[in-house]
Coordinates of C-alpha atoms in Angstrom, one line a residue:
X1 CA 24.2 4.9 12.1
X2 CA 24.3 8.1 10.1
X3 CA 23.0 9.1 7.2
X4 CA 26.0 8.5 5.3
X5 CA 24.9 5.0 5.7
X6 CA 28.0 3.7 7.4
X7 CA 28.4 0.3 9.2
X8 CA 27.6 0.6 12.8
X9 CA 29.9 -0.6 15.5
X10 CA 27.8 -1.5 18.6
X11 CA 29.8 -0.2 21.7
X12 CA 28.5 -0.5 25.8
X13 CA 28.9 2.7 27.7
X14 CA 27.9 3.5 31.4
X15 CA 29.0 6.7 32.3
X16 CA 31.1 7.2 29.7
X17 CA 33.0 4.5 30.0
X18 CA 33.1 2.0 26.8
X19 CA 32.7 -1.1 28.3
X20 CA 33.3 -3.5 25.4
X21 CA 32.2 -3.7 21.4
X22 CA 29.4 -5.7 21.0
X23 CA 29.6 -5.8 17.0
X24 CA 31.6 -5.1 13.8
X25 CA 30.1 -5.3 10.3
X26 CA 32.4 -7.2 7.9
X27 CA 32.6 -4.8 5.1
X28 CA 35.6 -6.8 3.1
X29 CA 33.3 -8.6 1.1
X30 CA 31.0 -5.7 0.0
X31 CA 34.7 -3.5 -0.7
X32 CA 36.2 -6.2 -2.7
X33 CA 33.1 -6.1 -4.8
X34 CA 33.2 -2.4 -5.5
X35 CA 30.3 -2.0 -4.3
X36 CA 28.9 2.0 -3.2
X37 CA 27.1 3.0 -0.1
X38 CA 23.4 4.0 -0.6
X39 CA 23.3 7.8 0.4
X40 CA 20.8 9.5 2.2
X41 CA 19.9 13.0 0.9
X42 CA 17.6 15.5 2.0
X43 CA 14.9 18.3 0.6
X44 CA 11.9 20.3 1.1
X45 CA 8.5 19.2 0.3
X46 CA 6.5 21.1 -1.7
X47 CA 5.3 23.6 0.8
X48 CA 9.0 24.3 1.0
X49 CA 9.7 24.3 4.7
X50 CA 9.1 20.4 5.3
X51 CA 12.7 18.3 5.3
X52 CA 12.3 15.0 3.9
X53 CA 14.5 12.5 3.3
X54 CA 15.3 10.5 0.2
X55 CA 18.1 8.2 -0.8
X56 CA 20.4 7.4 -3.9
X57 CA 21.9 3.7 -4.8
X58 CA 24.9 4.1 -7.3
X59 CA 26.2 1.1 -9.2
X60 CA 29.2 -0.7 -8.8
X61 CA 31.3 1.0 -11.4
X62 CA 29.8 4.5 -10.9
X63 CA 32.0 7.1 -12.4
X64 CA 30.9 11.0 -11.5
X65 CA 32.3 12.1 -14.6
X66 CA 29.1 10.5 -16.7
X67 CA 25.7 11.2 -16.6
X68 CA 23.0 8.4 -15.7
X69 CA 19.5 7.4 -15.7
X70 CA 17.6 7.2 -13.1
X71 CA 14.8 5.0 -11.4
X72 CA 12.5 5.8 -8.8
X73 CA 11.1 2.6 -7.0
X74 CA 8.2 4.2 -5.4
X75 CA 5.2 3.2 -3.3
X76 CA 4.2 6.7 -1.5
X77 CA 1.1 5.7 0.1
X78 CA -0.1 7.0 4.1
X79 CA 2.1 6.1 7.0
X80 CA 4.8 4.2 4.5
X81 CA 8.6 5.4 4.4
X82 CA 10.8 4.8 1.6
X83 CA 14.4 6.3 3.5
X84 CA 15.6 4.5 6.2
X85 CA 19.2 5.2 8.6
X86 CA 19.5 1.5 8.8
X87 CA 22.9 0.2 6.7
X88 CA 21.2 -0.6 3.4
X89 CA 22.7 -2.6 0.0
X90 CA 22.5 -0.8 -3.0
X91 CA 20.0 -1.9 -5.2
X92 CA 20.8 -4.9 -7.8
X93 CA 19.0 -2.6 -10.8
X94 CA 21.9 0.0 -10.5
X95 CA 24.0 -2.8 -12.0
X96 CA 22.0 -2.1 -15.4
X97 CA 23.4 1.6 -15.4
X98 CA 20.8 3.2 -13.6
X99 CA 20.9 5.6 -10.3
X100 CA 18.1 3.8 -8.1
X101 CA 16.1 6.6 -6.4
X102 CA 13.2 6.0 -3.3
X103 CA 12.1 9.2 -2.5
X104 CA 9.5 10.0 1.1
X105 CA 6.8 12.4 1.0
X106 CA 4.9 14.0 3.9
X107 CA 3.1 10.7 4.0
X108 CA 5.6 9.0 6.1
X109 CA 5.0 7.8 9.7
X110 CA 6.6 9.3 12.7
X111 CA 6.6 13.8 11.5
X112 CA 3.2 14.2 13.3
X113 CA -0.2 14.8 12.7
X114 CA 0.8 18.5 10.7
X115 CA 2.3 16.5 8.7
X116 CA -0.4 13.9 7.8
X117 CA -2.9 16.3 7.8
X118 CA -1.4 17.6 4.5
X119 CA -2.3 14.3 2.8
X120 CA -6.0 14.2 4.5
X121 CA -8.2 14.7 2.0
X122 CA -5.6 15.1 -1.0
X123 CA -4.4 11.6 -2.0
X124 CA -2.7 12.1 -5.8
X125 CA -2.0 15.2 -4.7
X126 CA 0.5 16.3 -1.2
X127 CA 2.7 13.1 -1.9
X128 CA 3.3 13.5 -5.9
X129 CA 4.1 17.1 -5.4
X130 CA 6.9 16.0 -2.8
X131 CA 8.2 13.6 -4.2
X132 CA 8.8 15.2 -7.5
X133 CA 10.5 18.0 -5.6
X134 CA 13.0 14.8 -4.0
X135 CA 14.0 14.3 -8.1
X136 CA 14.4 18.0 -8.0
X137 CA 16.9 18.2 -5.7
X138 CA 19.2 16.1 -7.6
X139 CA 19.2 18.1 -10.8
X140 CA 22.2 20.1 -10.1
X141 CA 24.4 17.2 -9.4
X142 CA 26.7 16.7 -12.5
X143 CA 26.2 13.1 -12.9
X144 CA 22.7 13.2 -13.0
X145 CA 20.9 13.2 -15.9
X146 CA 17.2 15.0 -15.8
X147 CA 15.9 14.2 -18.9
X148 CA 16.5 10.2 -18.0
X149 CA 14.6 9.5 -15.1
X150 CA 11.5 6.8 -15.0
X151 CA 9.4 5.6 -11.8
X152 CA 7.9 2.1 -11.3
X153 CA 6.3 0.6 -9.0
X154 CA 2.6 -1.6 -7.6
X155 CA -0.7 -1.1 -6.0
X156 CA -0.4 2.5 -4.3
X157 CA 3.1 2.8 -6.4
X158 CA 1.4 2.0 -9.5
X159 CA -1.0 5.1 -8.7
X160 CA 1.9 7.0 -7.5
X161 CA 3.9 6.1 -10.7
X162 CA 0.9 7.2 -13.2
X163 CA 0.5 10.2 -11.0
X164 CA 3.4 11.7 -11.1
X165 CA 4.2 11.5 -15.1
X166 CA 0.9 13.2 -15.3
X167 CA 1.2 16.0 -12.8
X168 CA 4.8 16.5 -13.7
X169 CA 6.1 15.4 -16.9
X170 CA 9.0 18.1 -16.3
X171 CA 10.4 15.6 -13.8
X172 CA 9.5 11.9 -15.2
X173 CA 10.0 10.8 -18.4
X174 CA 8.6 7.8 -18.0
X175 CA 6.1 5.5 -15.6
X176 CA 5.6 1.6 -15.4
X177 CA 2.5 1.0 -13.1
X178 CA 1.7 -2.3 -11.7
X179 CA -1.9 -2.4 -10.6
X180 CA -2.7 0.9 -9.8
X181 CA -5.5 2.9 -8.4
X182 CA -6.4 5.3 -11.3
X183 CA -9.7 7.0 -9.8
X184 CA -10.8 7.2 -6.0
X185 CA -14.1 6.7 -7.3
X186 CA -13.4 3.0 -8.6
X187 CA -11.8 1.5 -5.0
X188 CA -13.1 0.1 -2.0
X189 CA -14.4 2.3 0.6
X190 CA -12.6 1.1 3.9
X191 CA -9.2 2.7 2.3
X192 CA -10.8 5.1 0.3
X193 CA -12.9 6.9 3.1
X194 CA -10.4 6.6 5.7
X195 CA -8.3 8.8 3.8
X196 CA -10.8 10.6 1.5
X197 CA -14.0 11.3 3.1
X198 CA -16.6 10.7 0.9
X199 CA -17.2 11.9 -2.8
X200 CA -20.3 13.9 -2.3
X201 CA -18.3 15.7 0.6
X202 CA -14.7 16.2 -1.3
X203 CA -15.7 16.2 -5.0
X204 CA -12.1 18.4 -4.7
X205 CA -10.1 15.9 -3.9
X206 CA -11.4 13.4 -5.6
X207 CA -11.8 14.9 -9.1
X208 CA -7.8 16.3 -8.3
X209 CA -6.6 12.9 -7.0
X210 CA -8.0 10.7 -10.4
X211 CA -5.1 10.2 -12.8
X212 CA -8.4 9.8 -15.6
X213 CA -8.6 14.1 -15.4
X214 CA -5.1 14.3 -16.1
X215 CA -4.7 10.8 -19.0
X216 CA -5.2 13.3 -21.9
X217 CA -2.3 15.8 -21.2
X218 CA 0.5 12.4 -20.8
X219 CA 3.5 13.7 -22.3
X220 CA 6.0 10.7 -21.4
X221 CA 5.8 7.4 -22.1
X222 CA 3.3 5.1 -19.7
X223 CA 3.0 1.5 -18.9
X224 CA 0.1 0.3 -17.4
X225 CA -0.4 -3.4 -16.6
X226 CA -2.6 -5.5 -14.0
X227 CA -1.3 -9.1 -12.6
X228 CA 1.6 -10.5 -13.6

């Protein structure tokens, strides 16, 4: 697999030598529907030396000479990935016009404890700054239109949704959060802590990490809604 998302053809080998295919994907179908590839891009965190990885869905009828919206489906939270090198169908919300975005932040499992230690202490903070910098990296591409893009999404993405049209209305325009976590202060301790320390020993983080410091400079437009 590569990260132009291409169907993988499963081949034996010993020494060498291919031995026979084990597997073809049947890509006739997904062709005759017009449908695109997903496509895997890359950026630097915000501390501008960390690659991450994001990826794009395009709808069926995409035409590079227009500009489109865009939607980031997030959730953001420690140890969870959003990019993957697997073969992946485009999402069925580009079919309303949008660009469908997911976009990984220094959060994600497998880069090491360097990595995660950048998070430790910080939530609200490390991952929203990445992740806006994912958005970023799409603003010179033609088709893209910056002042059009929205992010959605529940629980930790509902947090990471409100966060990031806080901290950087320059990037989202819009949020729709599904139960999120809107201060530190108001969730349990077994996630909290693990993460977070304690308040009396990182008033920092937590005062930094509460979208309720940030509610009264909102510039875009906000949904916030609990249950279904």
């Amino acid at each position: 697999q590569t990260h132009e998302q291409r169907p993988v053809t499963g081949l034996l080998e010993a020494q060498g030598k291919v031995l026979g295919e084990v597997a073809r994907s049947d890509m006739a179908k997904f062709d005759s529907l017009g449908l695109k590839k997903a496509e895997m891009f890359t950026y630097l965190a915000a501390d501008g030396k960390t690659e991450l990885r994001g990826m794009i869905h395009f709808p069926s009828g995409f035409d590079p000479s227009r500009k489109y919206p865009a939607l980031a489906s997030v959730y953001g939270g420690p140890a969870s990935a959003a990019s993957s090198e697997r073969f992946t169908l485009p999402s069925a919300t580009t079919e309303y016009g949008f660009l469908v975005l997911t976009l990984d932040s220094r959060a994600v499992p497998g880069m090491g404890k360097r990595a995660l230690d950048s998070i430790y202490l910080k939530l609200g903070q490390t991952e929203m700054d990445d992740m806006a910098e994912g958005v970023k990296a799409l603003w010179n591409r033609p088709y893209f239109d910056k002042a059009r893009v929205g992010i959605h999404g529940s629980s930790y993405g509902g947090y990471t949704s409100a966060m990031e049209v806080l901290r950087h209305p320059e990037v989202f325009a819009a949020a729709s959060a599904a139960s999120p976590v809107t201060s530190w202060h108001h969730y349990d301790s077994i996630y909290t802590e693990r993460y977070m320390w304690i308040p009396q020993e990182n008033k920092d983080g937590y005062e930094k990490g509460s979208a309720m410091n940030y509610a009264k400079d909102l510039k875009g437009r906000l949904l916030l809604y609990y249950g279904t």
